[in-house]
Coordinates of C-alpha atoms in Angstrom, one line a residue:
X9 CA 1.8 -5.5 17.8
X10 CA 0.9 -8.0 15.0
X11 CA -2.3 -6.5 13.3
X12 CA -3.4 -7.5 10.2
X13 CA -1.2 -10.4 8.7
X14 CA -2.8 -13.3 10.1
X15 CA -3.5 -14.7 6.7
X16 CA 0.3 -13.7 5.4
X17 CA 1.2 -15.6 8.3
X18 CA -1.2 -18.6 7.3
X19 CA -0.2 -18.4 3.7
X20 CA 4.0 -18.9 4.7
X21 CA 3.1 -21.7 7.0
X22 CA 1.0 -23.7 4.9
X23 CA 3.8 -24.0 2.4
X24 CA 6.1 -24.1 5.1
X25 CA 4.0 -27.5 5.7
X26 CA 4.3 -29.0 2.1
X27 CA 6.8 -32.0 1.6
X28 CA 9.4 -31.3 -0.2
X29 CA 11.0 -28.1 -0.9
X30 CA 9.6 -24.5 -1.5
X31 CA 10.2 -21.7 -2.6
X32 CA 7.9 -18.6 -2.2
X33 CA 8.9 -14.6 -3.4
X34 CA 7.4 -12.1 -0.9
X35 CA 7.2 -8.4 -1.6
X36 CA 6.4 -5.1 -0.8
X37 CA 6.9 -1.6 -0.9
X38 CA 9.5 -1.1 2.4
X39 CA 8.1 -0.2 5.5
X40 CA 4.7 -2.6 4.7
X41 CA 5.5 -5.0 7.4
X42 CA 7.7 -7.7 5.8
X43 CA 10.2 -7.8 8.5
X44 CA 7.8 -8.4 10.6
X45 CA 5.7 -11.1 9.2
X46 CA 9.3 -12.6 8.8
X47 CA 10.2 -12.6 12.4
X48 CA 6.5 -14.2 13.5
X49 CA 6.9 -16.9 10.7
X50 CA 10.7 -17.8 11.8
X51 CA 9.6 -18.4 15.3
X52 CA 10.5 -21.7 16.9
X53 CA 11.9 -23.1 13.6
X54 CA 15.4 -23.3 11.8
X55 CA 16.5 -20.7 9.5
X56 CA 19.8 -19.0 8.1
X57 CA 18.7 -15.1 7.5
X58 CA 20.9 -12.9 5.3
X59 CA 19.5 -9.5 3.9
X60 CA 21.7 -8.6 0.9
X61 CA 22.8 -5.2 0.6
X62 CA 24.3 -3.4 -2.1
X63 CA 28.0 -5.1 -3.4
X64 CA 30.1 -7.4 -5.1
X65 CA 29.1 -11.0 -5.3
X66 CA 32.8 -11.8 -2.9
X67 CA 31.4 -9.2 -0.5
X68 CA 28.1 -11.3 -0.1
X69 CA 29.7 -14.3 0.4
X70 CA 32.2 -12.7 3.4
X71 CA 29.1 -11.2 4.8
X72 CA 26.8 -14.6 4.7
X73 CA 30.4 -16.5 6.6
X74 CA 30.5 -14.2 8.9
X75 CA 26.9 -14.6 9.7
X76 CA 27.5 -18.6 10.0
X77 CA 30.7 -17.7 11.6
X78 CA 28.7 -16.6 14.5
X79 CA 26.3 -19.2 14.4
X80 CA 28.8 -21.5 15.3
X81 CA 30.1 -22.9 12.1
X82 CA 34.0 -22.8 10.5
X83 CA 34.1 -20.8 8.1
X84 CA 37.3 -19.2 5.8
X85 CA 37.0 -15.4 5.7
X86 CA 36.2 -15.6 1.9
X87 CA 33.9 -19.2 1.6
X88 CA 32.8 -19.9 -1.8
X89 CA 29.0 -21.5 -2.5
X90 CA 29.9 -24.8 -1.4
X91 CA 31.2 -23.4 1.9
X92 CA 27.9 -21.7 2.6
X93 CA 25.6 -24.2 2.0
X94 CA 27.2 -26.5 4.0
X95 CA 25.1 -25.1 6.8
X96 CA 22.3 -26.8 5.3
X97 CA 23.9 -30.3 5.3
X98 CA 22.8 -30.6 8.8
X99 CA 20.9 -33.3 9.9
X100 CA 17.8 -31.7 11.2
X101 CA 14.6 -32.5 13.0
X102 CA 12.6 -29.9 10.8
X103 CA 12.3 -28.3 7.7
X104 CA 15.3 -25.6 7.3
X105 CA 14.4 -21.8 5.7
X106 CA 16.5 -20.1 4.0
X107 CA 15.6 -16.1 3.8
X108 CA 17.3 -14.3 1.6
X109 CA 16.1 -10.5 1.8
X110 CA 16.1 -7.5 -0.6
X111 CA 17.7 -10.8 -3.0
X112 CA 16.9 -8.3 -5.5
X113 CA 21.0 -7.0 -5.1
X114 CA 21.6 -10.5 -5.0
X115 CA 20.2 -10.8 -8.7
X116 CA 20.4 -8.2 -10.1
X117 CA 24.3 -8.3 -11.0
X118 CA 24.6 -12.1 -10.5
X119 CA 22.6 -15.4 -10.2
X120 CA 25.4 -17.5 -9.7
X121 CA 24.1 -17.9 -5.9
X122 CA 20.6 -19.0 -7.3
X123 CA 22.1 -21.1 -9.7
X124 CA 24.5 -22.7 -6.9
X125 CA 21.9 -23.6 -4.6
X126 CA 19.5 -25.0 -7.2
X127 CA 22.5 -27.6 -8.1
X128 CA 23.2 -28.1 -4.7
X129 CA 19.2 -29.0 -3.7
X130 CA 19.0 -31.2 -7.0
X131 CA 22.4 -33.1 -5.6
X132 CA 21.2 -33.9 -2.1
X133 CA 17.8 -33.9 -2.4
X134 CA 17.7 -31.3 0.2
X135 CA 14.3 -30.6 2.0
X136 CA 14.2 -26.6 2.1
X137 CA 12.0 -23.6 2.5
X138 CA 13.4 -20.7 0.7
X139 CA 11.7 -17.6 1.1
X140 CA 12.7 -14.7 -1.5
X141 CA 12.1 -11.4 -0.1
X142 CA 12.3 -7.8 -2.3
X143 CA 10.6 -4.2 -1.6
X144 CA 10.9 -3.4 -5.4
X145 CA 7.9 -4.3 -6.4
X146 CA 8.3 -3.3 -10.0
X147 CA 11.6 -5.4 -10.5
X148 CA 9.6 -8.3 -9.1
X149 CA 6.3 -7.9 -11.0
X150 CA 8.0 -7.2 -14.9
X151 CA 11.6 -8.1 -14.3
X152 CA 12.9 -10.9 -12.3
X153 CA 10.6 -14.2 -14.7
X154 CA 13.4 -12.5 -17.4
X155 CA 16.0 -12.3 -15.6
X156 CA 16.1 -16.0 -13.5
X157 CA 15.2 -18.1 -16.5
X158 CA 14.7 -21.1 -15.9
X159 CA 15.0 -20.9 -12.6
X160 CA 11.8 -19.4 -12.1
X161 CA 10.1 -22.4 -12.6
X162 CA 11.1 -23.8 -9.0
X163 CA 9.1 -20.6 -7.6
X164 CA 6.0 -22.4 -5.8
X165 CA 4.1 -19.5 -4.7
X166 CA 4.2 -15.7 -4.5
X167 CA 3.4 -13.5 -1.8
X168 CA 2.2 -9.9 -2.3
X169 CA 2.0 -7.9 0.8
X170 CA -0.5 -4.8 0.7
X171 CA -0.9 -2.2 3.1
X172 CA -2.8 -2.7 6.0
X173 CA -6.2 -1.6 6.2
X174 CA -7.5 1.4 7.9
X175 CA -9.1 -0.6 10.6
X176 CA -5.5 -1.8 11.3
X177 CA -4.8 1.6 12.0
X178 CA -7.0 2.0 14.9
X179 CA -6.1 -1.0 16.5
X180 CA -2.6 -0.1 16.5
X181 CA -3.1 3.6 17.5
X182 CA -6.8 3.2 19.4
X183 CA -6.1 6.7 21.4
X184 CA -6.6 8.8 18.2
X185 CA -10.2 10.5 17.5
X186 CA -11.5 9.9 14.5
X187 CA -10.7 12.9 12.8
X188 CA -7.3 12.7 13.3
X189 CA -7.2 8.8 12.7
X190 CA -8.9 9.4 9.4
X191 CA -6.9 12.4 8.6
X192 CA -3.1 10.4 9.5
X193 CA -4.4 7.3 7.4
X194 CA -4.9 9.9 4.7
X195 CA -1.0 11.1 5.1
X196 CA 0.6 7.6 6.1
X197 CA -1.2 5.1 4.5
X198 CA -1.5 1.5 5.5
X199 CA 2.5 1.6 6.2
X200 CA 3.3 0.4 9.4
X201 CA 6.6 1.6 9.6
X202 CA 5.2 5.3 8.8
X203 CA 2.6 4.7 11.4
X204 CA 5.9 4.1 14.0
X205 CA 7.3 7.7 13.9
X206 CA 3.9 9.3 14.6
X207 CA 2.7 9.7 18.2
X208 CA -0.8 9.4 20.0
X209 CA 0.1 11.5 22.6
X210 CA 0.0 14.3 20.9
X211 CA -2.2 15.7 18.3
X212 CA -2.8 16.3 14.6
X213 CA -1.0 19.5 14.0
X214 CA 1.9 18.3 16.5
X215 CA 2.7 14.8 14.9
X216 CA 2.6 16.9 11.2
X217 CA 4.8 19.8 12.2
X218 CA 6.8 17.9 14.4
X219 CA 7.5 14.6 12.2
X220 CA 6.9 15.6 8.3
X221 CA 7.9 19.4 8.5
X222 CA 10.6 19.6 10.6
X223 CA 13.8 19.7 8.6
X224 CA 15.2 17.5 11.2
X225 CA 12.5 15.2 11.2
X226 CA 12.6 11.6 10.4
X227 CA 10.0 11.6 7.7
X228 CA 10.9 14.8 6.2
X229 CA 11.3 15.0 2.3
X230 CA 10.0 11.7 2.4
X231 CA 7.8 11.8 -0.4
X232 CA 10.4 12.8 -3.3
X233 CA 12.7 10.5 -1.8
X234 CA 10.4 7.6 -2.3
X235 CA 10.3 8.3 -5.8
X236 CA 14.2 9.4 -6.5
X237 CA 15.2 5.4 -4.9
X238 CA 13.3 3.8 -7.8
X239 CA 13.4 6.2 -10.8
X240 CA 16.0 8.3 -12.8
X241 CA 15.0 11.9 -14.5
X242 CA 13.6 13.1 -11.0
X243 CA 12.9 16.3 -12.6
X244 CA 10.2 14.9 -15.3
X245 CA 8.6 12.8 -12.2
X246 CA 8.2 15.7 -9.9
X247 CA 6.3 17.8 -12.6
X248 CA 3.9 14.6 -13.2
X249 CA 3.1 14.0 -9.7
X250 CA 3.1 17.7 -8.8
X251 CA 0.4 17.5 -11.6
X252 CA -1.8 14.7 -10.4
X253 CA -1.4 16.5 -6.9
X254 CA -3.2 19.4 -7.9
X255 CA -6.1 18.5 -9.8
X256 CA -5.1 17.7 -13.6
X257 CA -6.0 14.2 -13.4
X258 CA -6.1 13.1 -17.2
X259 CA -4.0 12.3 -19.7
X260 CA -4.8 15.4 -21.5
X261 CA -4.4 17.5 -18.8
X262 CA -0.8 16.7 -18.3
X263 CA 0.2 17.1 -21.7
X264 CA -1.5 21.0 -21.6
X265 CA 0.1 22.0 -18.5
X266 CA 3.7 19.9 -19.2
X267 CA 4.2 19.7 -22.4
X268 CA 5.6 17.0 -22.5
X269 CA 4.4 14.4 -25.3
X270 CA 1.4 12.2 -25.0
X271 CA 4.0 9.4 -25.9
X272 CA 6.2 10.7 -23.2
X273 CA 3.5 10.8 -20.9
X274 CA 2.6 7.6 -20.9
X275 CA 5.6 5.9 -20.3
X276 CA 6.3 8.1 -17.5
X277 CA 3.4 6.9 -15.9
X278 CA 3.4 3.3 -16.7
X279 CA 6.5 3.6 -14.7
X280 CA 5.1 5.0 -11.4
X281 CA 2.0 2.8 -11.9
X282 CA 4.3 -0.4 -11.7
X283 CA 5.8 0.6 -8.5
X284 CA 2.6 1.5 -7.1
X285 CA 2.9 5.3 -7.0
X286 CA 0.0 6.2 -9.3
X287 CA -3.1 4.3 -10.1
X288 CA -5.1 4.7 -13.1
X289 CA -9.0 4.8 -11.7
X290 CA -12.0 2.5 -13.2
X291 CA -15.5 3.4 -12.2
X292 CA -17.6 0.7 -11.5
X293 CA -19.2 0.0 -14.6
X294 CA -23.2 0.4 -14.7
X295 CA -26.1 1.5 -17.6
X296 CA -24.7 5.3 -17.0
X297 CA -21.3 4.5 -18.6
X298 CA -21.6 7.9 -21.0
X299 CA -21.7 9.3 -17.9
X300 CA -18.4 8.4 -16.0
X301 CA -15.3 9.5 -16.1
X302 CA -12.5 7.4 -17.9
X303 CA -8.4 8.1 -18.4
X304 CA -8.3 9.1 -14.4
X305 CA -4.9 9.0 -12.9
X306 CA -3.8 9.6 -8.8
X307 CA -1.4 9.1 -6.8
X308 CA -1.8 6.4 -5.0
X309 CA 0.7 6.1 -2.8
X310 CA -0.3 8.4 0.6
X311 CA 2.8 10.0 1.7
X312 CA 4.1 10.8 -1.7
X313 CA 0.5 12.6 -2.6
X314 CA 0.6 14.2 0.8
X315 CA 4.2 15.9 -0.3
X316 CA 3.5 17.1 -3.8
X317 CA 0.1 18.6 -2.9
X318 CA 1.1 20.6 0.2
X319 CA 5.1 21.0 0.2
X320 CA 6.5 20.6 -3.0
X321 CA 5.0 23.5 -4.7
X322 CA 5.1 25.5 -2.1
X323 CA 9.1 25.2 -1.1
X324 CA 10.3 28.5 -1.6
X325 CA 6.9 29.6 1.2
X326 CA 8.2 25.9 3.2
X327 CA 11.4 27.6 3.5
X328 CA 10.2 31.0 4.6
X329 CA 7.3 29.7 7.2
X330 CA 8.0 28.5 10.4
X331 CA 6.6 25.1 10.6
X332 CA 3.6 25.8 12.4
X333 CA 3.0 28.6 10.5
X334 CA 3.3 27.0 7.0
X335 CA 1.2 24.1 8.7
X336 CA -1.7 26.3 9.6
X337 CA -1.9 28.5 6.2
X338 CA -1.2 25.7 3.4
X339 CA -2.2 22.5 5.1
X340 CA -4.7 22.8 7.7
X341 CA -7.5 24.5 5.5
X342 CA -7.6 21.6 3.4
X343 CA -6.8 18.6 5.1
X344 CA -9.8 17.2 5.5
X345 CA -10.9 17.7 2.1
X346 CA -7.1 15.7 0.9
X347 CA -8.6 13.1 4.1
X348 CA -12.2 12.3 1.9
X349 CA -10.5 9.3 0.2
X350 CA -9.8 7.7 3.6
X351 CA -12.9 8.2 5.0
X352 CA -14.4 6.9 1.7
X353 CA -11.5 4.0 2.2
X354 CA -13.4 3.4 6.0
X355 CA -16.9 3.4 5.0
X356 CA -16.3 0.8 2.4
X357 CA -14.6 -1.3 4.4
X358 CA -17.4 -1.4 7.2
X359 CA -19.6 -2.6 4.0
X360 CA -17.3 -5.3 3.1
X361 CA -17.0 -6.5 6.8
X362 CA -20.6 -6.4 7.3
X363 CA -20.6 -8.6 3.8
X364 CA -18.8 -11.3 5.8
X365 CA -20.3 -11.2 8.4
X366 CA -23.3 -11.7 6.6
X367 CA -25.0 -8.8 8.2
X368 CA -26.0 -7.0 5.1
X369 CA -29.8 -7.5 3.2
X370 CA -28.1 -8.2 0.3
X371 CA -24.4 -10.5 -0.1
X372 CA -22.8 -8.8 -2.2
X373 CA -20.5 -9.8 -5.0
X374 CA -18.6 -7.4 -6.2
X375 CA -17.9 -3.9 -5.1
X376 CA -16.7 -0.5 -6.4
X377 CA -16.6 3.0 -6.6
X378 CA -18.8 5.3 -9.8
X379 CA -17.1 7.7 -10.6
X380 CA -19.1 10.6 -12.4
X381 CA -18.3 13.4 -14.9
X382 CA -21.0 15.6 -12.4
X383 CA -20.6 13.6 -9.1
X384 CA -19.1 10.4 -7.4
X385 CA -21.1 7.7 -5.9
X386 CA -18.8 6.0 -3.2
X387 CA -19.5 2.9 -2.9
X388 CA -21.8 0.4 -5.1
X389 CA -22.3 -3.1 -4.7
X390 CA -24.0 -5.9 -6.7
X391 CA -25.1 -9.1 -5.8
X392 CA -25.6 -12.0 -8.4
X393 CA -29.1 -11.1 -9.3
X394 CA -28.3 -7.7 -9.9
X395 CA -29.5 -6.1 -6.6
X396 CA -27.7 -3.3 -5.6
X397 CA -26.1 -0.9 -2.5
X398 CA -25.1 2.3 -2.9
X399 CA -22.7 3.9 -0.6
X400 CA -22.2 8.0 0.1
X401 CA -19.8 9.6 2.3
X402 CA -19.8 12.6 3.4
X403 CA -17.2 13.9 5.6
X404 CA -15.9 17.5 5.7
X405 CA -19.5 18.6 6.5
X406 CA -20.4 18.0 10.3
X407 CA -23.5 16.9 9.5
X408 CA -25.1 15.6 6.1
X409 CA -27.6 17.6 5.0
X410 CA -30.8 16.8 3.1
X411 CA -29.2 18.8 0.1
X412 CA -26.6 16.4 0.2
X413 CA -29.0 13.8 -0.2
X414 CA -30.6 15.1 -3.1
X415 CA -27.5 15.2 -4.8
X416 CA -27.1 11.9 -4.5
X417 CA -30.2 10.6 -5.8
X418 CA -29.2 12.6 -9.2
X419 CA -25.6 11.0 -9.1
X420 CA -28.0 7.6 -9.2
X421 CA -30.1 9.0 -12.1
X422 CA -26.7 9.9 -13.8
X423 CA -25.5 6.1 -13.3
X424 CA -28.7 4.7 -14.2
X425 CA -29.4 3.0 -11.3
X426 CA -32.1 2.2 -8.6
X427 CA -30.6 0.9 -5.3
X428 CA -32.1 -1.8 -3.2
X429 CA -30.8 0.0 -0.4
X430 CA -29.2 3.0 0.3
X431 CA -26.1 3.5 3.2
X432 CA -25.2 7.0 4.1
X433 CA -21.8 8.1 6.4
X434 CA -21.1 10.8 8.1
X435 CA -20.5 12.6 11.5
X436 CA -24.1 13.3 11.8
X437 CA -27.4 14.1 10.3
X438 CA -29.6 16.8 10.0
X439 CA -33.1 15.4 11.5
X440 CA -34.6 16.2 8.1
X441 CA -32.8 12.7 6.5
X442 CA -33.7 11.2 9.9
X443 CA -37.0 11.4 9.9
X444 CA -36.3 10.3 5.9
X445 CA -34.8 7.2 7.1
X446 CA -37.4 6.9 9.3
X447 CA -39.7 6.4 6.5
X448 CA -37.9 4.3 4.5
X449 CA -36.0 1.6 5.8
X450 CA -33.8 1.1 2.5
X451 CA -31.9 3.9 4.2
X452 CA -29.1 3.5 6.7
X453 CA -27.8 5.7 8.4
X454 CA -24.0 5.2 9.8
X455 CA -22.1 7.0 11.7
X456 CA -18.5 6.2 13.6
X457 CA -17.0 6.4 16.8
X458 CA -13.2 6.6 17.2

């Protein structure tokens, strides 16, 4: 199914369009969908497709002639440039693509290929669309300006592919209740390919024990692999993200429990914040600045949070536990609480769908999350004159109580401000805020089905 990319889709056609020739860098942590969105975008046109692996320049060039080889074309079993690119000297009815994949192995150890084909476009004046692909996002975002030169400046566009959003989700797996939809988002993030080895036949506990836990499961150890593919001194990462997983949040915090140096620190984390493993947490700023938190780091990406908060600390009782048994005493009693984020994730993007739509009293402007030294406010939006919408979540309690309300109307007093209106989530309401919302009609009251 092929949810979610429509405007990725848009994007690579639209330049796809454009007279002359192109050349666009797509990327993405693996698994996001980029194969994908490839194969849709490559459909009905003309396109050579090579997906560089790990080798010697003279193994590349084999492994692209073979590749033309079976396309039909004669080639020598080691071609040089010129031999490749004569596939290109075609006379053609449309546009051809060129898609190299992962080129990060390509350029890493060797440009020449770059360089080559640039001199070859600039001799014949060759009409292409060359589409760049890599899934390491770090390399892409601080490395590769550096390290093509002036090459770089024939890059026409760039292509940064997120995760899908948690309404994705559902559509792909619609069977799921919403617990368990909220609680698997939670786990797998917006990664299709992670979405893939689960199964909406069976249940929550199953697809966990069964998938993740399993020593023989596909997506076991997952999480520290993730992390040991892009970084070196494994050791100093695992206590960091162990760390963040359980609570100590701040820059200080680390350096208490690690001791490792605030210097030290820092670059550490820089590091998993350029691939997208941690994020470093702004509150949205308001009147009650004194009053929010600041230097808050989390992990951000889902499966790599999900195995340092339940499984890496807990490996010598992983290895002792059945999986169902280590399931139901270290993860169950607090997997909903690790799913809030997700739900939070949901409710905000209802708001910001309803902002399209143009279905809310206010348009809103910009949108964010307060968080509080005494207590988070969810969601708060803004229009241009200032107006705001508050947002509150509540979703480990079944219902949201009155108290809960209360609470919230002192994490507005802490943020110093007065919302135009006021949208609460949750599985249900005690009648007490019912009847409240009753009353006042600045109040909404939300809640989802599956």
């Amino acid at each position: 199914m092929f949810v979610g990319r429509e405007s990725e889709l848009q994007y690579l056609n639209q330049y796809y369009d454009r007279v002359g020739s192109q050349m666009i860098v797509m990327y993405g942590q693996r698994g996001i969908g980029k194969t994908t969105l490839i194969r849709h975008f490559l459909e009905k046109k003309q396109y050579f497709y090579y997906e560089a692996v790990s080798c010697s320049t003279r193994q590349h060039l084999m492994f692209m002639g073979q590749q033309l080889q079976e396309m039909g074309m004669d080639m020598p079993e080691f071609p040089d440039y010129n031999d490749i690119f004569r596939f290109f000297e075609r006379e053609t009815a449309y546009k051809q693509i060129l898609v190299l994949d992962e080129f990060q192995n390509l350029c890493k150890q060797d440009m020449e290929f770059l360089y080559a084909l640039a001199r070859f476009m600039n001799e014949h004046q060759k009409n292409l669309f060359i589409l760049l692909c890599s899934s390491s996002i770090g390399w892409v975002e601080n490395a590769m300006i550096g390290k093509m030169g002036g090459l770089a400046t024939g890059i026409t566009g760039f292509l940064k592919i997120r995760e899908l959003k948690y309404a994705d989700f559902v559509k792909c797996n619609p069977k799921y209740s919403l617990q368990d939809s909220v609680a698997l988002y939670s786990i797998l993030g917006g990664v299709p390919e992670l979405w893939n080895c689960f199964s909406d036949e069976v249940n929550l506990e199953e697809n966990i024990v069964s998938t993740i836990l399993n020593p023989n499961s596909i997506l076991y150890g997952y999480g520290e692999r993730y992390v040991s593919e892009e970084l070196r001194e494994i050791n100093v990462y695992n206590t960091i993200l162990y760390c963040l997983a359980t609570g100590k949040n701040k820059l200080n915090d680390l350096y208490h429990y690690t001791q490792f140096s605030r210097a030290k620190l820092s670059v550490y984390i820089k590091n998993l914040m350029e691939l997208e493993i941690v994020e470093k947490v702004f509150s949205y700023d308001t009147e009650g600045r004194d009053n929010a938190q600041k230097g808050i780091y989390q992990i951000q990406n889902h499966m790599v949070h999900f195995y340092y908060r339940y499984i890496y600390g807990n490996m010598p009782k992983f290895k002792s536990h059945s999986e169902t048994a280590f399931y139901k005493q270290f993860v169950e009693p607090t997997l909903m609480e690790f799913a809030e984020p997700s739900f939070s994730q949901l409710c905000r993007e209802y708001l910001e769908a309803e902002n399209q739509r143009k279905q809310l009293p206010i348009p809103l402007t910009k949108m964010g999350k307060w968080v509080g030294k005494a207590g988070t406010i969810d969601v708060i939006g803004e229009n241009d004159l200032g107006q705001t919408i508050a947002g509150f979540c509540c979703w480990e309690k079944n219902r949201m109580s009155m108290e809960d309300y209360e609470w919230l109307q002192y994490c507005f007093k802490q943020a110093k401000i007065r919302p135009a209106y006021v949208y609460l989530f949750a599985r249900n309401f005690e009648e007490a805020i019912q009847l409240e919302a009753g009353r006042n009609k600045a109040i909404k009251l939300i809640t989802f089905e599956a």
